[in-house]
Amino acid sequence: MKRLPLIALALLLPLRAFAAADMSEDGMLRDHLWRQLMGKPKGKRPTVGLVLSAGSLRATTHVGVISVLENAGFPIDVVAGTSMGAIIGSLYASGKSGKELMELARTFQPSAGINLSAFSLARLILADKLLSSERTQKYIDKAVGGRRFEELPKPFACVAMDLYSGESIIFREGPLALAVRASMNLPGIFEPVEYRHRYLVDGGVADYIPIDAARLLGADWVMASIAETDYTHSKPTNVLESLEQVIDIRGSLLSREQRAQANFLIEPPVGDIGLAETDRLQEAVSKGVVTAHDRLPQAMQSLVLFSMGALMGDYLPGKAP
């Protein structure tokens, strides 16, 4: 059987979900309440936040998740992300559609934004000098049209860590590309991004799933897309992979508490995809598509139950029903 192109798969899955609608009493009630909720204007229903975790190349799975949510008409009012989640989140918040993100993922070359060639890594070791992540900043700046946070169609926040204080720094205003660059700035490989007397590195060290950032943007109900590694089966073979695994282990410990702060989780099974396995990028996206499609009815039900105040007509913006 000929395989469907990835974008076609993302477009068809939500349609199949509706074609195979749940005709049980519970399913029909959920769909009725969902239509009522979607008919309410923003401000008359809970503000929905989408949080995109860190996770290096595994986190490209978020593209598949976004595509399914968008095609299903699932509302996303605010977006927050860390590391690769910050890159994808910034592009989505800037107005790029799920379809456009799928196309970017299809043509994405990791070297476009990050210089991790064998030569540059050899220079890192021999010259004992950290690399620059400036190329990432230029890539993001071009992709979002030079916008600042305040100019984005959707409110967006991303997270970096101050290397000297250990503080988690949440960006939600100012220069966008610089903040995203700081959020994915792998410590020990890239030189810290200096901004307002702070020295910033990858936010995944301090805030792997930035639920708190989405709440600061006003999210009442938060869905988290999580690209966590199964580090117990990973055997790093170089310095870069070892550093990434340290961040992943730290992120896994942090995520235990952060998961409980979300209202709904989508967790594509991408844990076995390594940092250097660029040939599996499309696989990560595909797993995001399939997992989000499978979880879509439960996500709708969760948001409907949370929104009963809005459906009963006594919802107050900024307060949980």
CSV table of N, CA and C in Angstrom, one decimal, residues 75-211:
chain,number,residue,atom,x,y,z
A,75,PRO,N,-9.3,25.4,19.7
A,75,PRO,CA,-8.8,26.8,19.9
A,75,PRO,C,-7.4,26.8,20.6
A,76,ILE,N,-6.5,27.6,20.1
A,76,ILE,CA,-5.3,27.9,20.8
A,76,ILE,C,-5.1,29.4,20.9
A,77,ASP,N,-5.2,29.9,22.1
A,77,ASP,CA,-5.2,31.4,22.3
A,77,ASP,C,-3.8,31.9,22.6
A,78,VAL,N,-3.0,31.2,23.4
A,78,VAL,CA,-1.7,31.6,23.8
A,78,VAL,C,-0.7,30.4,23.6
A,79,VAL,N,0.5,30.7,23.4
A,79,VAL,CA,1.5,29.6,23.2
A,79,VAL,C,2.8,29.9,24.0
A,80,ALA,N,3.4,28.8,24.6
A,80,ALA,CA,4.6,28.9,25.3
A,80,ALA,C,5.5,27.8,25.0
A,81,GLY,N,6.8,28.0,25.0
A,81,GLY,CA,7.7,26.9,24.6
A,81,GLY,C,9.1,27.1,25.2
A,82,THR,N,9.8,25.9,25.2
A,82,THR,CA,11.2,25.9,25.6
A,82,THR,C,12.1,25.3,24.6
A,83,SER,N,13.3,25.8,24.3
A,83,SER,CA,14.2,25.2,23.4
A,83,SER,C,13.6,25.0,22.0
A,84,MET,N,13.6,23.7,21.5
A,84,MET,CA,13.0,23.5,20.2
A,84,MET,C,11.5,23.9,20.2
A,85,GLY,N,10.9,23.7,21.4
A,85,GLY,CA,9.5,24.1,21.6
A,85,GLY,C,9.3,25.6,21.4
A,86,ALA,N,10.4,26.3,21.8
A,86,ALA,CA,10.3,27.8,21.6
A,86,ALA,C,10.4,28.2,20.1
A,87,ILE,N,11.3,27.5,19.4
A,87,ILE,CA,11.4,27.7,18.0
A,87,ILE,C,10.1,27.5,17.3
A,88,ILE,N,9.5,26.3,17.5
A,88,ILE,CA,8.2,26.0,16.8
A,88,ILE,C,7.1,26.9,17.3
A,89,GLY,N,7.1,27.1,18.6
A,89,GLY,CA,6.0,28.0,19.2
A,89,GLY,C,6.1,29.4,18.6
A,90,SER,N,7.3,30.0,18.4
A,90,SER,CA,7.4,31.3,17.9
A,90,SER,C,6.9,31.4,16.5
A,91,LEU,N,7.2,30.4,15.7
A,91,LEU,CA,6.8,30.4,14.3
A,91,LEU,C,5.2,30.3,14.2
A,92,TYR,N,4.6,29.4,15.1
A,92,TYR,CA,3.2,29.3,15.1
A,92,TYR,C,2.5,30.6,15.6
A,93,ALA,N,3.1,31.2,16.6
A,93,ALA,CA,2.5,32.4,17.2
A,93,ALA,C,2.7,33.6,16.2
A,94,SER,N,3.6,33.5,15.3
A,94,SER,CA,3.8,34.6,14.4
A,94,SER,C,2.8,34.5,13.2
A,95,GLY,N,2.0,33.5,13.2
A,95,GLY,CA,1.0,33.4,12.2
A,95,GLY,C,1.1,32.3,11.2
A,96,LYS,N,2.2,31.5,11.3
A,96,LYS,CA,2.3,30.4,10.4
A,96,LYS,C,1.3,29.3,10.7
A,97,SER,N,0.6,28.8,9.7
A,97,SER,CA,-0.4,27.7,9.9
A,97,SER,C,0.3,26.4,10.1
A,98,GLY,N,-0.6,25.4,10.6
A,98,GLY,CA,-0.1,24.1,10.8
A,98,GLY,C,0.5,23.5,9.5
A,99,LYS,N,-0.2,23.8,8.4
A,99,LYS,CA,0.2,23.3,7.1
A,99,LYS,C,1.6,23.9,6.7
A,100,GLU,N,1.8,25.2,7.0
A,100,GLU,CA,3.1,25.8,6.7
A,100,GLU,C,4.2,25.3,7.6
A,101,LEU,N,3.9,25.0,8.9
A,101,LEU,CA,4.8,24.3,9.8
A,101,LEU,C,5.2,22.9,9.3
A,102,MET,N,4.2,22.2,8.8
A,102,MET,CA,4.5,20.9,8.2
A,102,MET,C,5.5,21.0,7.0
A,103,GLU,N,5.3,22.0,6.2
A,103,GLU,CA,6.2,22.2,5.0
A,103,GLU,C,7.6,22.6,5.5
A,104,LEU,N,7.7,23.4,6.5
A,104,LEU,CA,9.0,23.8,7.1
A,104,LEU,C,9.7,22.6,7.6
A,105,ALA,N,8.9,21.8,8.3
A,105,ALA,CA,9.5,20.5,8.9
A,105,ALA,C,10.0,19.6,7.8
A,106,ARG,N,9.3,19.5,6.7
A,106,ARG,CA,9.7,18.7,5.6
A,106,ARG,C,11.0,19.1,5.0
A,107,THR,N,11.2,20.4,4.9
A,107,THR,CA,12.4,20.9,4.3
A,107,THR,C,13.5,21.4,5.2
A,108,PHE,N,13.2,21.2,6.5
A,108,PHE,CA,14.1,21.7,7.6
A,108,PHE,C,15.5,21.0,7.6
A,109,GLN,N,16.5,21.8,7.6
A,109,GLN,CA,17.9,21.3,7.7
A,109,GLN,C,18.4,21.8,9.1
A,110,PRO,N,18.7,20.9,10.0
A,110,PRO,CA,19.2,21.4,11.3
A,110,PRO,C,20.3,22.4,11.2
A,111,SER,N,21.2,22.3,10.2
A,111,SER,CA,22.3,23.2,10.1
A,111,SER,C,21.9,24.6,9.7
A,112,ALA,N,20.6,24.8,9.3
A,112,ALA,CA,20.2,26.1,8.8
A,112,ALA,C,20.2,27.1,10.0
A,113,GLY,N,19.9,26.6,11.2
A,113,GLY,CA,19.9,27.5,12.3
A,113,GLY,C,21.0,27.2,13.3
A,114,ILE,N,21.6,26.1,13.3
A,114,ILE,CA,22.6,25.7,14.2
A,114,ILE,C,23.9,25.1,13.5
A,115,ASN,N,25.0,25.7,13.8
A,115,ASN,CA,26.2,25.2,13.2
A,115,ASN,C,26.9,24.1,14.1
A,116,LEU,N,26.6,22.9,13.8
A,116,LEU,CA,27.1,21.8,14.6
A,116,LEU,C,27.9,20.8,13.7
A,117,SER,N,28.6,21.4,12.7
A,117,SER,CA,29.4,20.5,11.8
A,117,SER,C,30.5,19.9,12.6
A,118,ALA,N,31.1,18.9,12.0
A,118,ALA,CA,32.2,18.2,12.6
A,118,ALA,C,33.4,19.2,12.8
A,119,PHE,N,33.6,20.1,11.8
A,119,PHE,CA,34.6,21.1,11.9
A,119,PHE,C,34.4,22.0,13.0
A,120,SER,N,33.2,22.5,13.2
A,120,SER,CA,33.0,23.4,14.3
A,120,SER,C,33.1,22.8,15.6
A,121,LEU,N,32.7,21.5,15.8
A,121,LEU,CA,32.9,20.8,17.0
A,121,LEU,C,34.4,20.6,17.3
A,122,ALA,N,35.1,20.2,16.3
A,122,ALA,CA,36.6,20.1,16.5
A,122,ALA,C,37.2,21.4,16.9
A,123,ARG,N,36.8,22.5,16.3
A,123,ARG,CA,37.3,23.8,16.7
A,123,ARG,C,37.0,24.1,18.2
A,124,LEU,N,35.7,23.7,18.6
A,124,LEU,CA,35.3,23.8,20.0
A,124,LEU,C,36.3,23.1,20.9
A,125,ILE,N,36.7,21.9,20.6
A,125,ILE,CA,37.5,21.1,21.5
A,125,ILE,C,39.0,21.6,21.4
A,126,LEU,N,39.5,21.9,20.2
A,126,LEU,CA,40.9,22.3,20.1
A,126,LEU,C,41.1,23.7,20.6
A,127,ALA,N,40.2,24.6,20.3
A,127,ALA,CA,40.5,26.0,20.6
A,127,ALA,C,39.9,26.3,22.0
A,128,ASP,N,39.2,25.4,22.6
A,128,ASP,CA,38.6,25.6,23.9
A,128,ASP,C,37.7,26.9,23.9
A,129,LYS,N,37.0,27.1,22.9
A,129,LYS,CA,36.1,28.3,22.8
A,129,LYS,C,34.7,27.9,22.3
A,130,LEU,N,33.7,28.3,23.1
A,130,LEU,CA,32.3,28.0,22.8
A,130,LEU,C,31.9,28.5,21.5
A,131,LEU,N,30.9,27.8,20.8
A,131,LEU,CA,30.4,28.2,19.5
A,131,LEU,C,29.4,29.3,19.7
A,132,SER,N,29.1,30.0,18.6
A,132,SER,CA,28.0,31.0,18.6
A,132,SER,C,26.7,30.5,18.1
A,133,SER,N,25.6,30.8,18.7
A,133,SER,CA,24.3,30.4,18.1
A,133,SER,C,23.6,31.6,17.4
A,134,GLU,N,24.4,32.5,16.9
A,134,GLU,CA,23.8,33.7,16.2
A,134,GLU,C,23.0,33.3,15.0
A,135,ARG,N,23.4,32.2,14.3
A,135,ARG,CA,22.7,31.7,13.1
A,135,ARG,C,21.3,31.4,13.5
A,136,THR,N,21.0,30.9,14.7
A,136,THR,CA,19.6,30.6,15.1
A,136,THR,C,18.8,31.9,15.1
A,137,GLN,N,19.4,32.9,15.7
A,137,GLN,CA,18.7,34.2,15.8
A,137,GLN,C,18.4,34.8,14.5
A,138,LYS,N,19.3,34.7,13.5
A,138,LYS,CA,19.1,35.2,12.2
A,138,LYS,C,18.0,34.3,11.5
A,139,TYR,N,18.0,33.0,11.7
A,139,TYR,CA,17.0,32.2,11.1
A,139,TYR,C,15.6,32.5,11.6
A,140,ILE,N,15.4,32.7,12.9
A,140,ILE,CA,14.1,33.0,13.5
A,140,ILE,C,13.7,34.4,13.1
A,141,ASP,N,14.6,35.3,13.1
A,141,ASP,CA,14.3,36.7,12.8
A,141,ASP,C,13.7,36.8,11.4
A,142,LYS,N,14.3,36.0,10.5
A,142,LYS,CA,13.8,36.0,9.1
A,142,LYS,C,12.5,35.3,9.0
A,143,ALA,N,12.3,34.2,9.7
A,143,ALA,CA,11.1,33.4,9.6
A,143,ALA,C,9.9,34.2,10.2
A,144,VAL,N,10.1,35.0,11.2
A,144,VAL,CA,9.0,35.7,11.8
A,144,VAL,C,8.9,37.2,11.3
A,145,GLY,N,9.7,37.5,10.3
A,145,GLY,CA,9.6,38.9,9.8
A,145,GLY,C,10.1,39.9,10.7
A,146,GLY,N,11.1,39.6,11.5
A,146,GLY,CA,11.7,40.6,12.4
A,146,GLY,C,10.8,41.1,13.5
A,147,ARG,N,9.7,40.4,13.8
A,147,ARG,CA,8.7,40.8,14.8
A,147,ARG,C,9.3,40.8,16.2
A,148,ARG,N,8.7,41.6,17.1
A,148,ARG,CA,8.9,41.5,18.5
A,148,ARG,C,7.7,40.7,19.1
A,149,PHE,N,7.9,40.4,20.4
A,149,PHE,CA,6.8,39.6,21.1
A,149,PHE,C,5.5,40.4,21.0
A,150,GLU,N,5.5,41.7,21.2
A,150,GLU,CA,4.3,42.5,21.2
A,150,GLU,C,3.6,42.5,19.9
A,151,GLU,N,4.2,42.2,18.8
A,151,GLU,CA,3.7,42.2,17.5
A,151,GLU,C,3.1,40.9,16.9
A,152,LEU,N,3.2,39.9,17.8
A,152,LEU,CA,2.7,38.6,17.3
A,152,LEU,C,1.2,38.5,17.3
A,153,PRO,N,0.6,37.8,16.4
A,153,PRO,CA,-0.8,37.6,16.4
A,153,PRO,C,-1.4,36.8,17.6
A,154,LYS,N,-0.6,35.8,18.1
A,154,LYS,CA,-0.9,35.1,19.3
A,154,LYS,C,0.1,35.4,20.4
A,155,PRO,N,-0.4,35.7,21.6
A,155,PRO,CA,0.6,35.9,22.7
A,155,PRO,C,1.5,34.7,22.9
A,156,PHE,N,2.8,35.0,23.1
A,156,PHE,CA,3.8,33.9,23.1
A,156,PHE,C,4.8,34.2,24.2
A,157,ALA,N,5.3,33.1,24.8
A,157,ALA,CA,6.4,33.3,25.8
A,157,ALA,C,7.3,32.1,25.6
A,158,CYS,N,8.6,32.3,25.9
A,158,CYS,CA,9.6,31.3,25.9
A,158,CYS,C,10.5,31.4,27.1
A,159,VAL,N,11.3,30.4,27.4
A,159,VAL,CA,12.0,30.3,28.6
A,159,VAL,C,13.5,30.0,28.4
A,160,ALA,N,14.4,30.8,29.1
A,160,ALA,CA,15.8,30.5,29.1
A,160,ALA,C,16.3,30.4,30.6
A,161,MET,N,17.5,30.1,30.8
A,161,MET,CA,18.0,30.0,32.2
A,161,MET,C,19.2,30.9,32.3
A,162,ASP,N,19.3,31.7,33.4
A,162,ASP,CA,20.5,32.5,33.7
A,162,ASP,C,21.6,31.6,34.2
A,163,LEU,N,22.7,31.5,33.5
A,163,LEU,CA,23.7,30.6,33.8
A,163,LEU,C,24.3,30.8,35.1
A,164,TYR,N,24.4,32.1,35.6
A,164,TYR,CA,25.0,32.4,36.8
A,164,TYR,C,24.1,32.4,38.1
A,165,SER,N,22.9,32.6,37.9
A,165,SER,CA,22.0,32.5,39.0
A,165,SER,C,21.1,31.3,39.1
A,166,GLY,N,21.0,30.6,37.9
A,166,GLY,CA,20.1,29.4,37.9
A,166,GLY,C,18.7,29.7,37.7
A,167,GLU,N,18.3,31.0,37.6
A,167,GLU,CA,16.9,31.4,37.5
A,167,GLU,C,16.3,31.1,36.1
A,168,SER,N,15.1,30.7,36.2
A,168,SER,CA,14.3,30.6,34.9
A,168,SER,C,13.8,32.0,34.5
A,169,ILE,N,14.2,32.3,33.3
A,169,ILE,CA,13.8,33.7,32.7
A,169,ILE,C,12.7,33.5,31.7
A,170,ILE,N,11.6,34.1,31.9
A,170,ILE,CA,10.5,34.0,31.0
A,170,ILE,C,10.4,35.3,30.1
A,171,PHE,N,10.5,35.1,28.8
A,171,PHE,CA,10.4,36.2,27.9
A,171,PHE,C,9.0,36.3,27.3
A,172,ARG,N,8.4,37.4,27.4
A,172,ARG,CA,7.1,37.6,26.7
A,172,ARG,C,7.0,39.0,26.2
A,173,GLU,N,8.1,39.8,26.1
A,173,GLU,CA,8.1,41.1,25.5
A,173,GLU,C,9.6,41.3,25.0
A,174,GLY,N,9.7,42.2,24.1
A,174,GLY,CA,11.0,42.6,23.5
A,174,GLY,C,11.4,41.8,22.3
A,175,PRO,N,12.7,41.7,22.0
A,175,PRO,CA,13.1,41.1,20.7
A,175,PRO,C,12.9,39.6,20.7
A,176,LEU,N,12.1,39.1,19.8
A,176,LEU,CA,11.7,37.7,19.8
A,176,LEU,C,12.8,36.7,19.4
A,177,ALA,N,13.5,37.0,18.3
A,177,ALA,CA,14.5,36.1,17.8
A,177,ALA,C,15.6,35.9,18.9
A,178,LEU,N,16.0,37.0,19.6
A,178,LEU,CA,17.1,36.8,20.6
A,178,LEU,C,16.6,35.9,21.7
A,179,ALA,N,15.4,36.1,22.1
A,179,ALA,CA,14.8,35.3,23.2
A,179,ALA,C,14.8,33.8,22.8
A,180,VAL,N,14.3,33.5,21.6
A,180,VAL,CA,14.2,32.1,21.2
A,180,VAL,C,15.6,31.5,21.1
A,181,ARG,N,16.6,32.3,20.6
A,181,ARG,CA,18.0,31.8,20.5
A,181,ARG,C,18.5,31.5,21.9
A,182,ALA,N,18.2,32.3,22.9
A,182,ALA,CA,18.6,32.0,24.2
A,182,ALA,C,18.0,30.8,24.8
A,183,SER,N,16.7,30.5,24.4
A,183,SER,CA,15.9,29.4,24.9
A,183,SER,C,16.5,28.1,24.5
A,184,MET,N,17.1,28.0,23.3
A,184,MET,CA,17.7,26.8,22.8
A,184,MET,C,19.2,26.7,22.8
A,185,ASN,N,19.8,27.6,23.6
A,185,ASN,CA,21.3,27.8,23.6
A,185,ASN,C,22.0,26.7,24.5
A,186,LEU,N,22.3,25.6,23.9
A,186,LEU,CA,22.8,24.4,24.6
A,186,LEU,C,24.1,24.8,25.4
A,187,PRO,N,24.0,24.7,26.8
A,187,PRO,CA,25.2,25.0,27.6
A,187,PRO,C,26.3,24.0,27.3
A,188,GLY,N,27.5,24.6,27.4
A,188,GLY,CA,28.7,23.7,27.1
A,188,GLY,C,29.1,23.6,25.7
A,189,ILE,N,28.2,24.0,24.8
A,189,ILE,CA,28.5,24.0,23.4
A,189,ILE,C,28.4,25.5,22.8
A,190,PHE,N,27.4,26.2,23.2
A,190,PHE,CA,27.2,27.6,22.7
A,190,PHE,C,27.6,28.6,23.8
A,191,GLU,N,28.1,29.6,23.4
A,191,GLU,CA,28.4,30.7,24.4
A,191,GLU,C,27.1,31.3,24.9
A,192,PRO,N,27.0,31.7,26.1
A,192,PRO,CA,25.8,32.2,26.7
A,192,PRO,C,25.4,33.5,25.9
A,193,VAL,N,24.1,33.7,25.8
A,193,VAL,CA,23.5,34.9,25.1
A,193,VAL,C,23.5,36.0,26.2
A,194,GLU,N,24.2,37.1,26.0
A,194,GLU,CA,24.2,38.1,27.0
A,194,GLU,C,23.1,39.1,26.7
A,195,TYR,N,22.2,39.3,27.7
A,195,TYR,CA,21.1,40.2,27.5
A,195,TYR,C,20.7,40.8,28.8
A,196,ARG,N,20.7,42.1,28.9
A,196,ARG,CA,20.4,42.9,30.2
A,196,ARG,C,21.1,42.3,31.4
A,197,HIS,N,22.4,42.2,31.2
A,197,HIS,CA,23.3,41.7,32.3
A,197,HIS,C,23.0,40.3,32.8
A,198,ARG,N,22.4,39.5,31.9
A,198,ARG,CA,22.2,38.1,32.2
A,198,ARG,C,22.9,37.3,31.1
A,199,TYR,N,23.3,36.1,31.5
A,199,TYR,CA,24.0,35.2,30.6
A,199,TYR,C,23.1,33.9,30.4
A,200,LEU,N,22.5,33.8,29.3
A,200,LEU,CA,21.4,32.9,29.1
A,200,LEU,C,21.7,31.7,28.3
A,201,VAL,N,21.2,30.5,28.8
A,201,VAL,CA,21.4,29.2,28.1
A,201,VAL,C,20.0,28.5,28.0
A,202,ASP,N,20.1,27.4,27.4
A,202,ASP,CA,18.9,26.5,27.1
A,202,ASP,C,17.9,26.5,28.3
A,203,GLY,N,16.6,26.9,28.1
A,203,GLY,CA,15.6,26.8,29.1
A,203,GLY,C,15.2,25.5,29.6
A,204,GLY,N,15.6,24.4,28.8
A,204,GLY,CA,15.2,23.1,29.2
A,204,GLY,C,15.9,22.6,30.5
A,205,VAL,N,16.9,23.3,30.9
A,205,VAL,CA,17.6,23.0,32.1
A,205,VAL,C,16.8,23.4,33.3
A,206,ALA,N,16.0,24.5,33.2
A,206,ALA,CA,15.2,25.0,34.3
A,206,ALA,C,13.7,24.9,34.2
A,207,ASP,N,13.2,24.8,32.9
A,207,ASP,CA,11.7,24.8,32.7
A,207,ASP,C,11.4,24.0,31.5
A,208,TYR,N,11.5,22.7,31.6
A,208,TYR,CA,11.3,21.8,30.4
A,208,TYR,C,9.9,21.9,29.8
A,209,ILE,N,8.9,22.0,30.6
A,209,ILE,CA,7.5,22.1,30.1
A,209,ILE,C,7.0,23.4,30.8
A,210,PRO,N,7.1,24.6,30.1
A,210,PRO,CA,6.8,25.9,30.7
A,210,PRO,C,5.3,26.2,30.9
A,211,ILE,N,4.7,25.4,31.8
A,211,ILE,CA,3.3,25.7,32.1
A,211,ILE,C,3.1,27.1,32.7
